[in-house]
Coordinates of N, CA, C and O in Angstrom, one line a residue:
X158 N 149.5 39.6 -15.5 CA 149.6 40.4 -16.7 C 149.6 39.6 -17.9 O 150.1 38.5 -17.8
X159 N 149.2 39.9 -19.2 CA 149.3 39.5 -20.4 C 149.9 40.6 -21.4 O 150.3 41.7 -21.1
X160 N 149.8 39.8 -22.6 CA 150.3 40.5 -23.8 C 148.9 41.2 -24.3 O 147.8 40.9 -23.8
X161 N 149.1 42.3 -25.5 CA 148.5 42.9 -26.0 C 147.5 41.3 -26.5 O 146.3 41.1 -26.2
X162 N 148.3 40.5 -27.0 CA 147.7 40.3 -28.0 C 146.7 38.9 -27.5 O 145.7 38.5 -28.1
X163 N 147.4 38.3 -26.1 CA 146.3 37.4 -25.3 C 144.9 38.4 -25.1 O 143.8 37.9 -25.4
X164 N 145.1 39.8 -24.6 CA 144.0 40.2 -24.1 C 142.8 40.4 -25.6 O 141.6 40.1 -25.7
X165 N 143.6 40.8 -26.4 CA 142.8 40.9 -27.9 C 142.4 39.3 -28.1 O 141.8 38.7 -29.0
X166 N 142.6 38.9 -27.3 CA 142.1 36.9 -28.3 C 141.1 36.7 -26.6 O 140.0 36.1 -26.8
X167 N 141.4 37.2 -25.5 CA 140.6 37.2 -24.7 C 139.1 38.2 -25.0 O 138.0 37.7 -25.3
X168 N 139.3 39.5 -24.8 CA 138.3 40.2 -25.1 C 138.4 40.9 -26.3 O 138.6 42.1 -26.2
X169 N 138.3 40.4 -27.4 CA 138.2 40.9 -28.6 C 137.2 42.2 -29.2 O 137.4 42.9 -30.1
X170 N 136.5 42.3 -28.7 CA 135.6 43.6 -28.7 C 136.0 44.7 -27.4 O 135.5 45.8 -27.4
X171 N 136.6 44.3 -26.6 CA 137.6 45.9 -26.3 C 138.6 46.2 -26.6 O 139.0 47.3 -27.0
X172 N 139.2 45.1 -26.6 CA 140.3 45.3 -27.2 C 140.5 46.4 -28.6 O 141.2 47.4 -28.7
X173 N 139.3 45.8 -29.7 CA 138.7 46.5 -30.9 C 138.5 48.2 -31.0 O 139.0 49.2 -31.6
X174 N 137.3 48.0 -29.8 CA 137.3 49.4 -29.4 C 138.4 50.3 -28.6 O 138.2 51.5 -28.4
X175 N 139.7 49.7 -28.1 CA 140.5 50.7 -27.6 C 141.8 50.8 -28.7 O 142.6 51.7 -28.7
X176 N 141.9 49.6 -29.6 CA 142.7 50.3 -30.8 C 141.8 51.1 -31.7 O 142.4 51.9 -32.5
X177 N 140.7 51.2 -31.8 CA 140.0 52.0 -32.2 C 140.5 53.8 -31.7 O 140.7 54.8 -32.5
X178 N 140.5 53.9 -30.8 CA 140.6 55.0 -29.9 C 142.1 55.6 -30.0 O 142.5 56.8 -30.1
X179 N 142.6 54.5 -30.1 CA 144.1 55.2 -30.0 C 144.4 55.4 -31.4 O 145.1 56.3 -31.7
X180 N 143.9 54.8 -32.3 CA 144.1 54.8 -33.7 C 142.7 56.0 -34.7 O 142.2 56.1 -35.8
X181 N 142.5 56.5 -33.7 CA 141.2 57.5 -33.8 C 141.9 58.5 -35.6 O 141.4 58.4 -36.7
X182 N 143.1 59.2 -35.1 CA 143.7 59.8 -36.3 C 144.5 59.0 -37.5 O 145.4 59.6 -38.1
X183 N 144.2 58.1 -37.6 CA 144.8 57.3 -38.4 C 146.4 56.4 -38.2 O 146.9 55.6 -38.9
X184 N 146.8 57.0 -37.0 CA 148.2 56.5 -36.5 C 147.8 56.8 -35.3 O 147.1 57.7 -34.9
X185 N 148.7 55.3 -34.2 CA 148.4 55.2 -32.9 C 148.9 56.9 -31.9 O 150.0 57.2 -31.7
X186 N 147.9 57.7 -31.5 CA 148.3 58.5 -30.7 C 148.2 58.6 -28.9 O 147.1 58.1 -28.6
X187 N 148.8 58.9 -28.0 CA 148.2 58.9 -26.8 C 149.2 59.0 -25.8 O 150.3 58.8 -26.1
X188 N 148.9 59.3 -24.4 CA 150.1 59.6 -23.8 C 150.2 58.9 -22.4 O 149.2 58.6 -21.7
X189 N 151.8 58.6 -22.1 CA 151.9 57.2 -21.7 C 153.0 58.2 -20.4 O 154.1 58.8 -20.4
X190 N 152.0 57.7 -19.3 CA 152.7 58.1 -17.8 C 153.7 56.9 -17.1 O 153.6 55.7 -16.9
X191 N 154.5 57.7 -17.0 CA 156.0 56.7 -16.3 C 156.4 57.2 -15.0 O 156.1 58.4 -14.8
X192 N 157.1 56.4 -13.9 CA 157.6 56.9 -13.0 C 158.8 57.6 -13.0 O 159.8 56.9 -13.1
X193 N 159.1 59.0 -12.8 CA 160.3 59.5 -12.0 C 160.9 58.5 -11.1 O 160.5 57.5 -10.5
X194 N 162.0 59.1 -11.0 CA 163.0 58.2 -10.0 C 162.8 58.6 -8.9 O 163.1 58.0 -7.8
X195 N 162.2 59.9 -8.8 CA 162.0 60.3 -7.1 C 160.2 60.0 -7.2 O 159.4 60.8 -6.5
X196 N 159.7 59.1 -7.9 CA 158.1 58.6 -7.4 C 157.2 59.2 -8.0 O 156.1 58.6 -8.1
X197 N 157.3 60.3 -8.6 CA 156.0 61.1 -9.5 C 155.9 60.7 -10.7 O 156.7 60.0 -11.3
X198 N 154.7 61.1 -11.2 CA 154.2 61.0 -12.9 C 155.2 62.0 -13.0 O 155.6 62.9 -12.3
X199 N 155.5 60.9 -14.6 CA 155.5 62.1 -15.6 C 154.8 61.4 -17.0 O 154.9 60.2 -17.1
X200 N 154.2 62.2 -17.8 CA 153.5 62.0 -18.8 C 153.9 63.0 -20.2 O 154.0 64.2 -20.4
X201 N 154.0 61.8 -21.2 CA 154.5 62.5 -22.6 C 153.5 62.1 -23.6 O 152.9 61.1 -23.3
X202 N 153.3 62.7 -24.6 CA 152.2 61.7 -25.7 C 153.5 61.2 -26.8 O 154.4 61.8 -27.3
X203 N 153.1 59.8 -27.1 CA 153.4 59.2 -27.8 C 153.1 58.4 -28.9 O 151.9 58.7 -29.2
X204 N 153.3 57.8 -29.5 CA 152.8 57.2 -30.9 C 152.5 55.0 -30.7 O 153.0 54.2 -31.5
X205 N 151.8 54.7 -29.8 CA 151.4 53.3 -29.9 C 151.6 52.9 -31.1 O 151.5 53.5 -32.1
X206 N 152.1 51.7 -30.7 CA 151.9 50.9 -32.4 C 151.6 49.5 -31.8 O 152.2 48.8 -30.9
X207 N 150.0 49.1 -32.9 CA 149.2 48.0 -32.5 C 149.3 47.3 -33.4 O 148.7 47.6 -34.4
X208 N 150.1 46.1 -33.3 CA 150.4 45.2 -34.8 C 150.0 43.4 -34.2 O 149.6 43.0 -33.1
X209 N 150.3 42.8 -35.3 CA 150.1 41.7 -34.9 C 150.7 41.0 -33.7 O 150.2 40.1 -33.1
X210 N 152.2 41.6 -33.4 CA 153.6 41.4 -32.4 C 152.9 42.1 -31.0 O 153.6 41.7 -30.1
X211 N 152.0 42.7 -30.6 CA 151.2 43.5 -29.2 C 151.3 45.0 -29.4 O 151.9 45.5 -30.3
X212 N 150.7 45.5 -28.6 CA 151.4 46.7 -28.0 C 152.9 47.3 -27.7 O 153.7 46.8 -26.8
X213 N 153.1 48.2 -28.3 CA 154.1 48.8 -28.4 C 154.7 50.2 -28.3 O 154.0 51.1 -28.9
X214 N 155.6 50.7 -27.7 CA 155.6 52.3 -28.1 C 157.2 51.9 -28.2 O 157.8 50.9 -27.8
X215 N 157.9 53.3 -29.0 CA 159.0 53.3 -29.5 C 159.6 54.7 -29.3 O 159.0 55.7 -29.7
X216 N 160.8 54.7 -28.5 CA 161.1 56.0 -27.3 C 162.3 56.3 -27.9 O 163.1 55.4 -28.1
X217 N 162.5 57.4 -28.1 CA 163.7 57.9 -27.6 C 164.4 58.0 -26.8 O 163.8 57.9 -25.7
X218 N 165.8 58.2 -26.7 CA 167.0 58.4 -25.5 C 166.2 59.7 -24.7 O 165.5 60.6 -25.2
X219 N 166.4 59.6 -23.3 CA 165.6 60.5 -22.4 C 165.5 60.0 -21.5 O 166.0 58.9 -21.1
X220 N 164.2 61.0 -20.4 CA 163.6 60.2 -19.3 C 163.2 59.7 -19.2 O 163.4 58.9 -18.2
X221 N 162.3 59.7 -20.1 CA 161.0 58.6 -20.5 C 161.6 57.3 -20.6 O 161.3 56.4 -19.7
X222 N 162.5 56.8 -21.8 CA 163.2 55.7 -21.6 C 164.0 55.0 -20.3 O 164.2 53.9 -20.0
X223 N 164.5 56.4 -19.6 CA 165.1 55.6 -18.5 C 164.3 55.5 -17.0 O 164.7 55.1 -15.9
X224 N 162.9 56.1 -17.4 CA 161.6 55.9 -16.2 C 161.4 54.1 -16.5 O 161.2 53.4 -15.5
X225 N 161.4 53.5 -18.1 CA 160.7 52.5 -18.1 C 161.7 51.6 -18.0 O 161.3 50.5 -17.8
X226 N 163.1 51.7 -18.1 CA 164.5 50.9 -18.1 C 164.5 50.8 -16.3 O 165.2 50.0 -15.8
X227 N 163.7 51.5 -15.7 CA 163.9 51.5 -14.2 C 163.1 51.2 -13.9 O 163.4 50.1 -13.3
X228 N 161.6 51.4 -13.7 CA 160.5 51.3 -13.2 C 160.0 51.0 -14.3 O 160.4 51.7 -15.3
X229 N 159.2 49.9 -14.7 CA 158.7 49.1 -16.1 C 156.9 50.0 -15.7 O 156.0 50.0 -16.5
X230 N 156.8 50.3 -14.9 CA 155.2 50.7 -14.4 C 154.9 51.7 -15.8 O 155.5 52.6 -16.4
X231 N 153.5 51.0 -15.8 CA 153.2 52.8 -17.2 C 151.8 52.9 -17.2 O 151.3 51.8 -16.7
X232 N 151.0 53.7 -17.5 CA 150.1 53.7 -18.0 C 149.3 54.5 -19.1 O 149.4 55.7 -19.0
X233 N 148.7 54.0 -20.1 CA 148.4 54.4 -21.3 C 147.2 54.7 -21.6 O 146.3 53.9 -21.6
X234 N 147.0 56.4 -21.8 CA 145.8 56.7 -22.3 C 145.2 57.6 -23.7 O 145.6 58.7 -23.8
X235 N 144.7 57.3 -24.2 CA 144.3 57.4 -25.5 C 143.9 59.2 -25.6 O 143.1 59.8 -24.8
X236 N 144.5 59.9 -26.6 CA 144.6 61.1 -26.7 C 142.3 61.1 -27.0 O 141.4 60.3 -27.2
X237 N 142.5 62.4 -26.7 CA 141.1 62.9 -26.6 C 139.9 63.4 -27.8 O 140.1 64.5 -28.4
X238 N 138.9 62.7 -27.8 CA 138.2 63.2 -29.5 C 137.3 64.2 -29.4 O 136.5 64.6 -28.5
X239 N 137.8 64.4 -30.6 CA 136.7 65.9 -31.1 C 135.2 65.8 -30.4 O 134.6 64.8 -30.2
X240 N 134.8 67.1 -30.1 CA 133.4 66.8 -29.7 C 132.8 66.4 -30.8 O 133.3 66.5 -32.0
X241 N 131.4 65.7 -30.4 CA 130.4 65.8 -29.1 C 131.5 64.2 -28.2 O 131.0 63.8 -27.1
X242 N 132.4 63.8 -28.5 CA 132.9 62.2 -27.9 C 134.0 63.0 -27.0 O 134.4 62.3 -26.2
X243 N 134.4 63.9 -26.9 CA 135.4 64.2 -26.4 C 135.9 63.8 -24.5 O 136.9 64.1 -23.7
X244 N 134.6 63.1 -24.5 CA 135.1 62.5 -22.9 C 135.1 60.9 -22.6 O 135.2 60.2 -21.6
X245 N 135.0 60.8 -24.0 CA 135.6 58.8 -24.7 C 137.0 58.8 -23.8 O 137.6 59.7 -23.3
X246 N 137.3 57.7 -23.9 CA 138.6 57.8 -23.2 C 138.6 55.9 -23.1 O 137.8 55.0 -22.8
X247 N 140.2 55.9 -23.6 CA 140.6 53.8 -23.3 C 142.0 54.2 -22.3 O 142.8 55.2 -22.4
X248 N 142.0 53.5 -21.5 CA 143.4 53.4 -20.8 C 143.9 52.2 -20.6 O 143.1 51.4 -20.2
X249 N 144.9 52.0 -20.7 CA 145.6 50.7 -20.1 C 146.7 50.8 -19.5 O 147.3 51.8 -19.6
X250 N 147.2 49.7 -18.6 CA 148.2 49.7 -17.5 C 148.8 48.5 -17.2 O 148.2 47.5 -16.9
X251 N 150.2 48.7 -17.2 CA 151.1 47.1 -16.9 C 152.6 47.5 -16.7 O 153.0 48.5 -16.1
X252 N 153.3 46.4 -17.2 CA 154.7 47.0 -16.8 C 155.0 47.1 -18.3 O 154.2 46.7 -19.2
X253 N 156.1 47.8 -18.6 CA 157.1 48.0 -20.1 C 158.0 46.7 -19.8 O 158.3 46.1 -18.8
X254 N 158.3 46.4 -21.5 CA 159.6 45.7 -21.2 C 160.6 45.6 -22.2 O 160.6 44.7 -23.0
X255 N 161.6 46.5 -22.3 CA 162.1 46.2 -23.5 C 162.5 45.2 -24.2 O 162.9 44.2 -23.6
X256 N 162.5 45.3 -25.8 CA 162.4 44.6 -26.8 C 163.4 44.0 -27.5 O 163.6 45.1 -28.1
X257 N 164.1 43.3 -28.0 CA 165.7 43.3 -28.5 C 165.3 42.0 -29.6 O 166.3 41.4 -30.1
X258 N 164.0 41.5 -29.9 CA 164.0 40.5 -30.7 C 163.9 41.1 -32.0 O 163.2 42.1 -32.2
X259 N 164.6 40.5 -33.1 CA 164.4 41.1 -34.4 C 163.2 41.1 -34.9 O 162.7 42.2 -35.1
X260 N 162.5 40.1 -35.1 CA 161.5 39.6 -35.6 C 160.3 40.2 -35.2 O 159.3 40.3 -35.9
X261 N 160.4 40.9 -33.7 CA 159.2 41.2 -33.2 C 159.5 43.2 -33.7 O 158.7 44.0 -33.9
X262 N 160.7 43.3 -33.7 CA 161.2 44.8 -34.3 C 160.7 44.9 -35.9 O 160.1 45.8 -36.3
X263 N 161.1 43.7 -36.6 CA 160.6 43.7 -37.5 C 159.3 44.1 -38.2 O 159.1 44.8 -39.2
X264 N 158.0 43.2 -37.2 CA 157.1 43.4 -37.4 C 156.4 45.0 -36.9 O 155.5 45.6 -37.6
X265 N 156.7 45.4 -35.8 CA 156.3 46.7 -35.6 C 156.7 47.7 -36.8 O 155.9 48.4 -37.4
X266 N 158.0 47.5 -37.0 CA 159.0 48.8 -38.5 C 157.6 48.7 -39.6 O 157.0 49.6 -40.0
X267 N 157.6 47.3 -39.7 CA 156.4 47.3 -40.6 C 154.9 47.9 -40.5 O 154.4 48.5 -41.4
X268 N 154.2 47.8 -39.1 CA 153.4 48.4 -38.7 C 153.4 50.1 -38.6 O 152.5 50.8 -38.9
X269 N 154.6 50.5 -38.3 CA 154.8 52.1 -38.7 C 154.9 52.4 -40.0 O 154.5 53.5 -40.4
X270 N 155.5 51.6 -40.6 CA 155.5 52.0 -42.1 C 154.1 51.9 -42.5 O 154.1 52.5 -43.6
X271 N 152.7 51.5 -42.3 CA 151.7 50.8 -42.6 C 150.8 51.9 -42.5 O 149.9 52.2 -43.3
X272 N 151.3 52.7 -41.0 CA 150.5 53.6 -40.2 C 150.8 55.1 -40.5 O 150.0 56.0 -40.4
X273 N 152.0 55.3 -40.8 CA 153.0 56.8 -41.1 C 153.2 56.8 -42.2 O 153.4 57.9 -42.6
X274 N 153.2 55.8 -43.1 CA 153.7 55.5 -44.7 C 155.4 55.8 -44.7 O 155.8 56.2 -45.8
X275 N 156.1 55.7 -43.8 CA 157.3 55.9 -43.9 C 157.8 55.8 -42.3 O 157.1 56.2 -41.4
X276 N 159.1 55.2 -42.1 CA 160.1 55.7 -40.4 C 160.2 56.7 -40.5 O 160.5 57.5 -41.4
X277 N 159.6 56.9 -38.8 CA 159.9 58.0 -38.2 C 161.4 58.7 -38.2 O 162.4 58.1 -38.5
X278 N 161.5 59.9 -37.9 CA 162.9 60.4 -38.1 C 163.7 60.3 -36.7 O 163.3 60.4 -35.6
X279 N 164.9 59.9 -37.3 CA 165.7 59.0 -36.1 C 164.9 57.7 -35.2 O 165.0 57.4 -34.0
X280 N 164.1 57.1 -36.6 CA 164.3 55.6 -35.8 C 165.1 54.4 -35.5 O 164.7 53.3 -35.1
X281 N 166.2 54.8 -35.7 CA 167.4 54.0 -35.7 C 167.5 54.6 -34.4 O 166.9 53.6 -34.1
X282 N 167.7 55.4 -33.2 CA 167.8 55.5 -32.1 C 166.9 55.6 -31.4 O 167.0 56.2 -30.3
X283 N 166.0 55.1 -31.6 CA 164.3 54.8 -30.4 C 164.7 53.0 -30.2 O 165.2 52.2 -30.9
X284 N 164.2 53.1 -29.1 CA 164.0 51.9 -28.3 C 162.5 51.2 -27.9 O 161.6 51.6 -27.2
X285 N 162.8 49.8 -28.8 CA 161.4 49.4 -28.6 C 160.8 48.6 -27.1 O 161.5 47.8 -26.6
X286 N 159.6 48.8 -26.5 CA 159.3 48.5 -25.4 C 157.5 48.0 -25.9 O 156.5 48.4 -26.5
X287 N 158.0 46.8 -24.9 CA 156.4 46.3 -25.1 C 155.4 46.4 -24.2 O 155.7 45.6 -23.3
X288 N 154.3 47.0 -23.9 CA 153.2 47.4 -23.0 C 152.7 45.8 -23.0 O 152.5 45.3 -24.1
X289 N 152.6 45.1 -21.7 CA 152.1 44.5 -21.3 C 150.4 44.9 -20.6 O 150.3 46.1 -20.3
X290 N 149.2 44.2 -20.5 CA 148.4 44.6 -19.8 C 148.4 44.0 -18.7 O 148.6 42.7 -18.7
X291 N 148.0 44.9 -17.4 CA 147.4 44.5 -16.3 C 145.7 44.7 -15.7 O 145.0 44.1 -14.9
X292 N 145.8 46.0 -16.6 CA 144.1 46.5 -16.3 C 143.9 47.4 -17.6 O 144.8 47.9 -18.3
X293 N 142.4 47.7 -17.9 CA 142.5 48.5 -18.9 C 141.0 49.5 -18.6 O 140.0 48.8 -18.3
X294 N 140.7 50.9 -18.8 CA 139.4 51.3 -18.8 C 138.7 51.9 -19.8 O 139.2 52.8 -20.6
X295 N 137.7 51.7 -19.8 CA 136.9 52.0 -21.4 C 135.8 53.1 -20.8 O 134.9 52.8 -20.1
X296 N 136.1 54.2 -21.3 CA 134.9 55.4 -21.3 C 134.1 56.1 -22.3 O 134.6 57.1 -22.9
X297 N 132.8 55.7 -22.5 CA 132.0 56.0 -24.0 C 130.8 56.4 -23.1 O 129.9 55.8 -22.5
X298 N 131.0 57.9 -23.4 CA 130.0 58.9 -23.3 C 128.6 58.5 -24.5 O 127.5 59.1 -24.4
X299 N 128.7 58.0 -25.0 CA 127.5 58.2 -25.8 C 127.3 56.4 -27.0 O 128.1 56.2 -27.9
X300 N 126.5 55.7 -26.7 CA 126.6 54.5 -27.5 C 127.0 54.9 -29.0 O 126.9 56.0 -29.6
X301 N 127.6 53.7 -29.3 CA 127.8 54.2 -30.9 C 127.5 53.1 -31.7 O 127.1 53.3 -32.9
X302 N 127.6 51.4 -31.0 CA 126.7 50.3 -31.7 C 126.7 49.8 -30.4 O 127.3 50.4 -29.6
X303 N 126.3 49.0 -30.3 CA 125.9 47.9 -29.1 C 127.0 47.0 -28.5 O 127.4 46.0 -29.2
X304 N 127.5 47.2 -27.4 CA 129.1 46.7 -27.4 C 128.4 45.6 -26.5 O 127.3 45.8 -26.0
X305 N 129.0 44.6 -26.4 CA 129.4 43.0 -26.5 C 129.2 43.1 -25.3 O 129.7 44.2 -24.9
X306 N 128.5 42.3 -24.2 CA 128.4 42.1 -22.7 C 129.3 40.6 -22.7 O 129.4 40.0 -21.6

């Protein structure tokens, strides 16, 4: 597994195209499946944040935080676009890990301020967790420039 940001310096043109995707509406959207404790999906949409610090999502107190506090497994897929693209699709998959460094909180706060123009409400009680990658899948129904072999 890597960081967001090895795979961005590794494949820099998917990488491109799948913050592209998630960042479709102007702020990271998409929804991010976690384990139950008795073994099933569950799936919420959430708000990615792609900064220079990796991949990120920032959770609330809940299941969801304590699916990824227990089971770090997730997988991430990019909310769905307007037609005629509407069967585009990026996903990615690794473990969660939470976050506790200032510096790396720092720079995300920044990244949401960049992306929202303002913190979210009750961000002082969300918990930051870093999406590592282990696999990722890219689906483009229709060319749109000539992607990088």
């Amino acid at each position: 597994m890597i960081t967001w940001t090895e795979f961005n310096r590794c494949q820099p043109a998917l990488a491109a195209v799948g913050r592209d995707q998630f960042y479709q509406h102007g702020l990271g959207l998409g929804f991010l499946a976690t384990v139950r404790r008795d073994g099933g999906p569950r799936v919420h949409p959430v708000c990615p944040v792609i900064s220079a610090a990796g991949l990120h999502v920032l959770i609330l107190p809940g299941p969801k935080r304590g699916d990824l506090r227990r089971d770090g497994r997730y997988s991430l897929h990019t909310e769905m676009f307007p037609p005629p693209r509407q069967d585009d699709g990026f996903a990615v998959s690794g473990l969660a890990g939470e976050e506790n460094d200032k510096a790396t909180w720092d720079v995300v706060r920044d990244q949401v301020i960049a992306d929202f123009g303002e913190l979210w409400p009750d961000y002082d009680t969300l918990t930051l967790f870093e999406l590592s990658v282990a696999s990722c899948l890219l689906t483009l129904t229709q060319p749109a420039d000539a992607f990088p072999k």
